[in-house]
Every structure is written in structure tokens, then in C-alpha cells.
Amino acid sequence: MTSESISVIRIHDVLLVTMPPDPDDTSVTILQEKVLNAMERYRVKGLVLDISAVQTMDSFFARVVAETAQMVVLMGGKTVIAGMQPSVAITATQLGLTLGGALTALNADLALDMISDTFRRGR
Amino acid sequence: MSADAHGEIIIDKEIDIIVVRKTVRDVAAKLNFGITDVTRIVTAASELARNVFLYAGSGVMKWRVLNSSVAVGMELIFIDHGPGIADLEQVMHEGYSSSGGLGLGLPGSRRLMDELEITSQVGKGTTVTIKKWRRRYQ
Ligand SMILES: Nc1ncnc2c1ncn2[C@@H]1O[C@H](COP(=O)(O)OP(=O)(O)OP(=O)(O)O)[C@@H](O)[C@H]1O
Ligand SMILES: [Mg+2]
């Protein structure tokens, strides 16, 4: 697993990041940088973090996700965490993780809709 | 998997946290733990392996299969010779962190597992043992 395998792509006015099943700490940290750079460069409305493949979410990963979501908010965008597996959700809750109030969605498609809707309503 | 299967993983690089996760996932799945229990065990192992790497620099994780008449279990022991912990009650308290973390690793792992035991001596090191059981018959 290297950081190259996590890519940040732009779909219209949203960034989409798909996390691999078992992201290591360095990749997660690099991801945060990539997202913030892309937010600035493309002036998008928000970020969808697709974690449907993720099998393990521990306190480090959760902390970086929550931090990234907060930074995206500071830059004027929204973050939606999409597709958390039930076993991961149960474990995260028992561990005591919160995602810093980031929005969540069942899958990436719904997450993309949520970002568009938010902004339509906001205008 | 044989009833007395066991193994050991050295933790001295960040990437070893991933090796620990993969090994633990593999063993837990072979012992027929359900997907949620597998996720719980792997997540606790990830927390404890990171603590070893972060606070002690290096250590090992020993795993073994446990057998009783009514249950099959998995035991993971994380051993390091790092700085040790002065106040065990404090670190088991949610939210305490000396590194700007969430302070969830130890108390959270206790909730995810059936058993968590921690012993530590300042200047000598820390040992954390966790166990998860699965009933043999439904
Ligand atoms: N193996 C260890 N050796 C020395 N100190 C440790 C060890 N494991 C944990 N500690 C101490 O216990 C504290 C609490 O650990 P815990 O894993 O619960 O939280 P954290 O590592 O600070 O944050 P988080 O795990 O939520 O990212 C740590 O901040 C550290 O001071
Ligand atoms: Mg920790």
C-alpha cells in the first residue's frame, strides 16, 4: 500500500476520494494534504470521502478524517463520509470515535447529491 | 487452524501496524469469528500496535489460539521495553493522551474486547494482553 493508490478526483464541483481497505498512517496523512491542495486549486463545493472499502477505522484514521472535514468547512466546503460498512460503524461507535460532525451518507452517489443539495438550498 | 497455533510479529516500523492488522484479521477469520468481531479485534490490535510504535519505538505482538471446552479464543499480547506508564488508572481513562491523540486507544480496546489486562513498570516497559472469545456451539 502506497500513498499513490489513494487518488483525489474531481467530479464537477465535488472532490471524490476513495479510500483503500487498509490505509496506513503515512497515506492517510498525505491524503489530507492532497485534499486541501485540491480544494484550493479547484474551488469545489465539497469533499466526498468514500470509505466503503475500508475494513479498519482506528483512532488515528478517524482523527485525520475529522480534522480534514473541519478544514474543508473552514475553506467554505462540505464533507460527506460515504459508505461505512456496518461492522466498521459498530466498532467505531464502541471505540468512542466521532467524526467531528461530518455529514454521512449510505453511498458515494447519495453523498454527491447531498453536497449539491446543500448548496442549492443555501442560495 | 491447529488448536495451539501461535505467532509473533515485530513492531518497529509504522508499516508493521498494517502487518499486525493483516495477521490478526487472517487468524480471527480462520477461527470463524463473525465480521463484526473480526473488525473489533483488528481495530483493538491496530490501537495497541500503534501505541507500541509511538510510545516505545519498538516491541512485539504475540498471538495465540485459546481453547476451552465451550469456547475458542484469540489472545494478543503486546510487549515493549519503552518508558512504561506511571499511572495506569489515568491512561485507562477516556480522553487522556500525552501525545495530542484522542485518548481512546486503551479504553476503547477494553470495550471492543472481552478482556484487557495491562501491566507496566516505569523505565522497563509495558505489556497489554487482550482476549476475545467465541462460543464453540450455538
Ligand atoms: N505502550 C505504551 N508505552 C508507554 N505509554 C503508553 C503506551 N501505551 C499507551 N501509553 C500512554 O497512555 C496514553 C493513552 O493511550 P491511548 O492509546 O488510550 O490514547 P492515545 O494513544 O494518547 O490516543 P489515541 O490512541 O486515541 O490516538 C498515551 O497517551 C500514552 O501516554
Ligand atoms: Mg493510542
mmCIF file of C-alpha atoms and ligand atoms in Angstrom:
data_model
loop_
_atom_site.group_PDB
_atom_site.id
_atom_site.type_symbol
_atom_site.label_atom_id
_atom_site.label_comp_id
_atom_site.label_asym_id
_atom_site.label_seq_id
_atom_site.Cartn_x
_atom_site.Cartn_y
_atom_site.Cartn_z
ATOM 1 C CA MET A 1 0.000 0.000 0.000
ATOM 2 C CA THR A 2 1.449 3.334 -1.028
ATOM 3 C CA SER A 3 0.015 6.817 -0.996
ATOM 4 C CA GLU A 4 -0.166 6.764 -4.796
ATOM 5 C CA SER A 5 -3.042 4.319 -4.571
ATOM 6 C CA ILE A 6 -5.269 6.942 -2.954
ATOM 7 C CA SER A 7 -6.345 9.437 -5.578
ATOM 8 C CA VAL A 8 -8.320 12.624 -5.341
ATOM 9 C CA ILE A 9 -10.551 13.149 -8.370
ATOM 10 C CA ARG A 10 -12.890 15.980 -9.261
ATOM 11 C CA ILE A 11 -16.447 15.349 -10.446
ATOM 12 C CA HIS A 12 -17.972 18.665 -11.493
ATOM 13 C CA ASP A 13 -17.737 20.750 -8.334
ATOM 14 C CA VAL A 14 -17.015 17.989 -5.816
ATOM 15 C CA LEU A 15 -13.826 16.145 -4.874
ATOM 16 C CA LEU A 16 -14.146 12.386 -4.577
ATOM 17 C CA VAL A 17 -11.641 10.355 -2.613
ATOM 18 C CA THR A 18 -11.877 6.574 -2.432
ATOM 19 C CA MET A 19 -10.056 5.001 0.496
ATOM 20 C CA PRO A 20 -8.364 1.586 0.152
ATOM 21 C CA PRO A 21 -9.289 -1.267 2.560
ATOM 22 C CA ASP A 22 -6.323 -0.867 4.893
ATOM 23 C CA PRO A 23 -4.809 2.624 4.674
ATOM 24 C CA ASP A 24 -1.519 3.124 6.525
ATOM 25 C CA ASP A 25 -0.744 6.250 8.569
ATOM 26 C CA THR A 26 1.526 7.879 6.005
ATOM 27 C CA SER A 27 -1.043 7.504 3.223
ATOM 28 C CA VAL A 28 -3.758 8.942 5.435
ATOM 29 C CA THR A 29 -1.601 11.959 6.259
ATOM 30 C CA ILE A 30 -0.635 12.546 2.628
ATOM 31 C CA LEU A 31 -4.280 12.253 1.675
ATOM 32 C CA GLN A 32 -5.146 15.169 3.932
ATOM 33 C CA GLU A 33 -2.579 17.358 2.176
ATOM 34 C CA LYS A 34 -3.762 16.314 -1.264
ATOM 35 C CA VAL A 35 -7.379 17.102 -0.399
ATOM 36 C CA LEU A 36 -6.610 20.565 0.945
ATOM 37 C CA ASN A 37 -4.463 21.404 -2.084
ATOM 38 C CA ALA A 38 -7.181 20.209 -4.445
ATOM 39 C CA MET A 39 -9.833 22.196 -2.520
ATOM 40 C CA GLU A 40 -7.833 25.321 -3.105
ATOM 41 C CA ARG A 41 -6.899 24.623 -6.704
ATOM 42 C CA TYR A 42 -10.357 23.633 -7.987
ATOM 43 C CA ARG A 43 -12.541 25.809 -5.752
ATOM 44 C CA VAL A 44 -15.031 22.974 -5.309
ATOM 45 C CA LYS A 45 -18.084 22.881 -3.061
ATOM 46 C CA GLY A 46 -17.035 19.943 -1.014
ATOM 47 C CA LEU A 47 -15.489 16.561 -0.444
ATOM 48 C CA VAL A 48 -16.907 13.066 -0.596
ATOM 49 C CA LEU A 49 -14.807 10.519 1.240
ATOM 50 C CA ASP A 50 -15.837 7.065 0.055
ATOM 51 C CA ILE A 51 -14.860 4.594 2.780
ATOM 52 C CA SER A 52 -16.982 1.676 1.538
ATOM 53 C CA ALA A 53 -13.872 -0.492 1.101
ATOM 54 C CA VAL A 54 -12.378 0.412 4.478
ATOM 55 C CA GLN A 55 -12.154 -2.556 6.858
ATOM 56 C CA THR A 56 -10.395 -0.927 9.790
ATOM 57 C CA MET A 57 -11.010 2.555 11.107
ATOM 58 C CA ASP A 58 -8.993 3.232 14.216
ATOM 59 C CA SER A 59 -8.490 6.378 16.290
ATOM 60 C CA PHE A 60 -5.690 7.728 14.100
ATOM 61 C CA PHE A 61 -7.637 7.412 10.856
ATOM 62 C CA ALA A 62 -10.760 8.872 12.486
ATOM 63 C CA ARG A 63 -8.829 11.825 13.871
ATOM 64 C CA VAL A 64 -7.377 12.716 10.452
ATOM 65 C CA VAL A 65 -10.788 12.348 8.802
ATOM 66 C CA ALA A 66 -12.416 14.613 11.404
ATOM 67 C CA GLU A 67 -9.608 17.160 11.068
ATOM 68 C CA THR A 68 -9.813 17.152 7.284
ATOM 69 C CA ALA A 69 -13.589 17.629 7.427
ATOM 70 C CA GLN A 70 -13.107 20.611 9.725
ATOM 71 C CA MET A 71 -10.505 22.170 7.424
ATOM 72 C CA VAL A 72 -12.798 21.716 4.439
ATOM 73 C CA VAL A 73 -15.510 23.568 6.384
ATOM 74 C CA LEU A 74 -13.057 26.388 7.119
ATOM 75 C CA MET A 75 -12.388 26.623 3.397
ATOM 76 C CA GLY A 76 -16.123 27.014 2.787
ATOM 77 C CA GLY A 77 -16.932 23.443 1.735
ATOM 78 C CA LYS A 78 -18.842 20.411 2.999
ATOM 79 C CA THR A 79 -17.563 16.927 3.744
ATOM 80 C CA VAL A 80 -19.649 13.791 3.426
ATOM 81 C CA ILE A 81 -18.310 10.425 4.582
ATOM 82 C CA ALA A 82 -19.879 7.754 2.430
ATOM 83 C CA GLY A 83 -20.448 4.014 2.643
ATOM 84 C CA MET A 84 -19.204 2.998 6.066
ATOM 85 C CA GLN A 85 -19.578 -0.786 6.465
ATOM 86 C CA PRO A 86 -21.896 -1.849 9.330
ATOM 87 C CA SER A 87 -19.108 -3.737 11.139
ATOM 88 C CA VAL A 88 -16.902 -0.646 10.941
ATOM 89 C CA ALA A 89 -19.713 1.592 12.212
ATOM 90 C CA ILE A 90 -20.401 -0.695 15.189
ATOM 91 C CA THR A 91 -16.700 -0.882 16.044
ATOM 92 C CA ALA A 92 -16.139 2.864 15.654
ATOM 93 C CA THR A 93 -19.050 3.600 17.989
ATOM 94 C CA GLN A 94 -17.781 1.188 20.655
ATOM 95 C CA LEU A 95 -14.271 2.554 20.373
ATOM 96 C CA GLY A 96 -15.752 6.003 21.030
ATOM 97 C CA LEU A 97 -14.991 7.625 17.672
ATOM 98 C CA THR A 98 -16.938 10.580 16.398
ATOM 99 C CA LEU A 99 -16.217 12.088 13.025
ATOM 100 C CA GLY A 100 -16.252 15.665 14.212
ATOM 101 C CA GLY A 101 -19.773 16.221 12.980
ATOM 102 C CA ALA A 102 -19.023 15.441 9.331
ATOM 103 C CA LEU A 103 -22.101 14.505 7.309
ATOM 104 C CA THR A 104 -22.549 10.848 6.402
ATOM 105 C CA ALA A 105 -24.273 9.024 3.554
ATOM 106 C CA LEU A 106 -25.026 5.414 2.665
ATOM 107 C CA ASN A 107 -23.032 5.584 -0.548
ATOM 108 C CA ALA A 108 -20.995 7.932 -2.716
ATOM 109 C CA ASP A 109 -23.869 8.702 -5.122
ATOM 110 C CA LEU A 110 -26.095 9.936 -2.302
ATOM 111 C CA ALA A 111 -23.153 11.844 -0.857
ATOM 112 C CA LEU A 112 -22.608 13.686 -4.160
ATOM 113 C CA ASP A 113 -26.325 14.604 -4.195
ATOM 114 C CA MET A 114 -26.117 15.861 -0.622
ATOM 115 C CA ILE A 115 -23.375 18.322 -1.444
ATOM 116 C CA SER A 116 -25.237 19.692 -4.452
ATOM 117 C CA ASP A 117 -28.499 19.946 -2.455
ATOM 118 C CA THR A 118 -26.864 21.719 0.434
ATOM 119 C CA PHE A 119 -25.576 24.389 -1.813
ATOM 120 C CA ARG A 120 -28.743 24.740 -3.835
ATOM 121 C CA ARG A 121 -30.722 25.270 -0.654
ATOM 122 C CA GLY A 122 -28.120 27.668 0.665
ATOM 123 C CA ARG A 123 -28.573 30.060 -2.252
ATOM 124 C CA MET B 1 -6.033 -23.744 12.071
ATOM 125 C CA SER B 2 -4.478 -26.009 14.710
ATOM 126 C CA ALA B 3 -5.619 -25.659 18.317
ATOM 127 C CA ASP B 4 -2.227 -24.452 19.528
ATOM 128 C CA ALA B 5 -1.446 -22.116 16.634
ATOM 129 C CA HIS B 6 0.621 -19.094 17.608
ATOM 130 C CA GLY B 7 2.982 -16.498 16.176
ATOM 131 C CA GLU B 8 4.881 -13.312 16.724
ATOM 132 C CA ILE B 9 5.247 -10.025 14.854
ATOM 133 C CA ILE B 10 7.948 -7.467 15.436
ATOM 134 C CA ILE B 11 6.707 -3.891 15.564
ATOM 135 C CA ASP B 12 9.420 -1.354 14.814
ATOM 136 C CA LYS B 13 8.220 0.466 11.714
ATOM 137 C CA GLU B 14 4.964 2.277 11.092
ATOM 138 C CA ILE B 15 4.063 -0.199 8.343
ATOM 139 C CA ASP B 16 4.219 -3.041 10.911
ATOM 140 C CA ILE B 17 0.878 -1.729 12.215
ATOM 141 C CA ILE B 18 -0.554 -2.864 8.876
ATOM 142 C CA VAL B 19 1.210 -6.235 9.146
ATOM 143 C CA VAL B 20 -0.346 -6.672 12.605
ATOM 144 C CA ARG B 21 -3.798 -5.863 11.236
ATOM 145 C CA LYS B 22 -3.479 -8.282 8.326
ATOM 146 C CA THR B 23 -2.214 -11.129 10.526
ATOM 147 C CA VAL B 24 -4.884 -10.600 13.170
ATOM 148 C CA ARG B 25 -7.637 -10.384 10.544
ATOM 149 C CA ASP B 26 -6.428 -13.611 8.981
ATOM 150 C CA VAL B 27 -6.287 -15.565 12.233
ATOM 151 C CA ALA B 28 -9.608 -14.208 13.535
ATOM 152 C CA ALA B 29 -11.340 -15.088 10.266
ATOM 153 C CA LYS B 30 -9.889 -18.613 10.327
ATOM 154 C CA LEU B 31 -11.247 -19.031 13.865
ATOM 155 C CA ASN B 32 -14.691 -18.235 12.432
ATOM 156 C CA PHE B 33 -15.277 -15.028 14.343
ATOM 157 C CA GLY B 34 -18.104 -13.039 12.747
ATOM 158 C CA ILE B 35 -17.287 -9.985 10.646
ATOM 159 C CA THR B 36 -18.085 -7.522 13.453
ATOM 160 C CA ASP B 37 -15.912 -9.367 15.975
ATOM 161 C CA VAL B 38 -13.108 -9.622 13.404
ATOM 162 C CA THR B 39 -13.343 -5.857 12.933
ATOM 163 C CA ARG B 40 -13.353 -5.284 16.703
ATOM 164 C CA ILE B 41 -10.253 -7.450 17.244
ATOM 165 C CA VAL B 42 -8.344 -5.933 14.305
ATOM 166 C CA THR B 43 -9.196 -2.399 15.441
ATOM 167 C CA ALA B 44 -8.050 -3.042 19.020
ATOM 168 C CA ALA B 45 -4.835 -4.623 17.666
ATOM 169 C CA SER B 46 -4.256 -1.571 15.474
ATOM 170 C CA GLU B 47 -4.605 0.736 18.505
ATOM 171 C CA LEU B 48 -2.210 -1.278 20.662
ATOM 172 C CA ALA B 49 0.357 -1.769 17.892
ATOM 173 C CA ARG B 50 0.354 1.973 17.247
ATOM 174 C CA ASN B 51 0.857 2.648 20.962
ATOM 175 C CA VAL B 52 3.891 0.325 20.963
ATOM 176 C CA PHE B 53 5.378 2.063 17.931
ATOM 177 C CA LEU B 54 4.515 5.581 19.091
ATOM 178 C CA TYR B 55 5.426 5.439 22.774
ATOM 179 C CA ALA B 56 8.069 2.695 22.964
ATOM 180 C CA GLY B 57 9.556 2.818 19.451
ATOM 181 C CA SER B 58 9.504 -0.953 19.130
ATOM 182 C CA GLY B 59 8.076 -4.142 20.580
ATOM 183 C CA VAL B 60 6.339 -7.363 19.610
ATOM 184 C CA MET B 61 2.853 -8.731 19.293
ATOM 185 C CA LYS B 62 2.422 -12.388 20.225
ATOM 186 C CA TRP B 63 -0.782 -14.078 19.175
ATOM 187 C CA ARG B 64 -2.173 -17.471 20.082
ATOM 188 C CA VAL B 65 -5.333 -19.502 19.852
ATOM 189 C CA LEU B 66 -7.094 -20.294 23.129
ATOM 190 C CA ASN B 67 -9.238 -23.350 23.730
ATOM 191 C CA SER B 68 -11.721 -24.139 26.441
ATOM 192 C CA SER B 69 -14.449 -26.758 26.416
ATOM 193 C CA VAL B 70 -17.107 -24.235 25.480
ATOM 194 C CA ALA B 71 -15.225 -21.529 23.597
ATOM 195 C CA VAL B 72 -12.473 -20.755 21.140
ATOM 196 C CA GLY B 73 -10.473 -17.618 21.765
ATOM 197 C CA MET B 74 -7.805 -15.396 20.441
ATOM 198 C CA GLU B 75 -5.163 -13.823 22.658
ATOM 199 C CA LEU B 76 -2.890 -10.965 21.627
ATOM 200 C CA ILE B 77 -0.025 -9.784 23.815
ATOM 201 C CA PHE B 78 1.756 -6.501 23.065
ATOM 202 C CA ILE B 79 5.140 -6.278 24.764
ATOM 203 C CA ASP B 80 7.522 -3.335 24.725
ATOM 204 C CA HIS B 81 10.553 -2.162 26.660
ATOM 205 C CA GLY B 82 9.721 1.512 26.339
ATOM 206 C CA PRO B 83 9.267 4.195 29.014
ATOM 207 C CA GLY B 84 6.418 2.416 30.788
ATOM 208 C CA ILE B 85 3.326 4.051 32.298
ATOM 209 C CA ALA B 86 3.343 5.672 35.743
ATOM 210 C CA ASP B 87 -0.405 5.890 36.303
ATOM 211 C CA LEU B 88 -2.364 3.023 34.779
ATOM 212 C CA GLU B 89 -5.698 4.330 36.023
ATOM 213 C CA GLN B 90 -5.106 7.622 34.226
ATOM 214 C CA VAL B 91 -4.311 6.062 30.828
ATOM 215 C CA MET B 92 -7.342 3.772 31.008
ATOM 216 C CA HIS B 93 -9.489 6.880 31.361
ATOM 217 C CA GLU B 94 -11.086 8.006 28.111
ATOM 218 C CA GLY B 95 -9.660 11.242 26.772
ATOM 219 C CA TYR B 96 -6.256 11.123 28.467
ATOM 220 C CA SER B 97 -3.436 11.444 25.939
ATOM 221 C CA SER B 98 0.184 12.516 26.288
ATOM 222 C CA SER B 99 0.533 12.912 22.510
ATOM 223 C CA GLY B 100 -2.412 15.060 21.439
ATOM 224 C CA GLY B 101 -4.375 11.956 20.471
ATOM 225 C CA LEU B 102 -7.993 11.220 21.280
ATOM 226 C CA GLY B 103 -7.068 9.095 24.286
ATOM 227 C CA LEU B 104 -9.343 6.343 23.020
ATOM 228 C CA GLY B 105 -6.885 3.544 22.198
ATOM 229 C CA LEU B 106 -6.698 1.809 25.583
ATOM 230 C CA PRO B 107 -10.197 2.443 26.992
ATOM 231 C CA GLY B 108 -11.731 1.778 23.546
ATOM 232 C CA SER B 109 -9.840 -1.504 23.145
ATOM 233 C CA ARG B 110 -11.144 -2.621 26.545
ATOM 234 C CA ARG B 111 -14.701 -2.078 25.283
ATOM 235 C CA LEU B 112 -14.052 -3.888 21.984
ATOM 236 C CA MET B 113 -12.518 -6.974 23.600
ATOM 237 C CA ASP B 114 -13.748 -9.426 26.263
ATOM 238 C CA GLU B 115 -10.636 -8.942 28.380
ATOM 239 C CA LEU B 116 -7.857 -6.377 28.584
ATOM 240 C CA GLU B 117 -5.034 -6.544 31.074
ATOM 241 C CA ILE B 118 -2.222 -4.035 31.313
ATOM 242 C CA THR B 119 0.973 -4.175 33.366
ATOM 243 C CA SER B 120 3.716 -1.598 33.251
ATOM 244 C CA GLN B 121 6.844 -0.522 35.035
ATOM 245 C CA VAL B 122 8.338 2.927 34.557
ATOM 246 C CA GLY B 123 11.664 2.649 32.752
ATOM 247 C CA LYS B 124 11.089 -1.053 31.986
ATOM 248 C CA GLY B 125 8.164 -1.282 29.621
ATOM 249 C CA THR B 126 4.534 -2.181 29.127
ATOM 250 C CA THR B 127 2.585 -5.362 28.403
ATOM 251 C CA VAL B 128 -1.015 -5.316 27.229
ATOM 252 C CA THR B 129 -2.944 -8.578 26.853
ATOM 253 C CA ILE B 130 -6.309 -8.743 25.099
ATOM 254 C CA LYS B 131 -8.667 -11.659 24.537
ATOM 255 C CA LYS B 132 -11.797 -12.344 22.559
ATOM 256 C CA TRP B 133 -13.912 -15.482 22.899
ATOM 257 C CA ARG B 134 -16.359 -17.218 20.599
ATOM 258 C CA ARG B 135 -18.705 -19.931 21.829
ATOM 259 C CA ARG B 136 -17.977 -23.314 20.281
ATOM 260 C CA TYR B 137 -21.596 -24.347 19.787
ATOM 261 C CA GLN B 138 -24.535 -22.140 19.023
HETATM 262 N N1 LIG C 1 2.999 1.102 25.209
HETATM 263 C C1 LIG C 1 2.973 2.265 25.879
HETATM 264 N N2 LIG C 1 4.098 2.750 26.493
HETATM 265 C C2 LIG C 1 4.077 3.931 27.170
HETATM 266 N N3 LIG C 1 2.973 4.704 27.285
HETATM 267 C C3 LIG C 1 1.831 4.290 26.695
HETATM 268 C C4 LIG C 1 1.759 3.059 25.982
HETATM 269 N N4 LIG C 1 0.501 2.902 25.534
HETATM 270 C C5 LIG C 1 -0.177 3.990 25.944
HETATM 271 N N5 LIG C 1 0.604 4.829 26.659
HETATM 272 C C6 LIG C 1 0.185 6.089 27.316
HETATM 273 O O1 LIG C 1 -1.199 6.027 27.537
HETATM 274 C C7 LIG C 1 -1.864 7.143 26.945
HETATM 275 C C8 LIG C 1 -3.240 6.733 26.464
HETATM 276 O O2 LIG C 1 -3.124 5.805 25.392
HETATM 277 P P1 LIG C 1 -4.341 5.660 24.359
HETATM 278 O O3 LIG C 1 -3.942 4.704 23.301
HETATM 279 O O4 LIG C 1 -5.566 5.340 25.143
HETATM 280 O O5 LIG C 1 -4.515 7.135 23.774
HETATM 281 P P2 LIG C 1 -3.533 7.919 22.784
HETATM 282 O O6 LIG C 1 -2.554 6.986 22.166
HETATM 283 O O7 LIG C 1 -2.947 9.078 23.537
HETATM 284 O O8 LIG C 1 -4.534 8.494 21.691
HETATM 285 P P3 LIG C 1 -5.315 7.605 20.578
HETATM 286 O O9 LIG C 1 -4.938 6.156 20.795
HETATM 287 O O10 LIG C 1 -6.766 7.845 20.834
HETATM 288 O O11 LIG C 1 -4.861 8.120 19.265
HETATM 289 C C9 LIG C 1 -0.921 7.608 25.856
HETATM 290 O O12 LIG C 1 -1.111 8.966 25.536
HETATM 291 C C10 LIG C 1 0.440 7.323 26.486
HETATM 292 O O13 LIG C 1 0.802 8.374 27.355
HETATM 293 MG MG MG C 2 -3.191 5.178 21.270
#
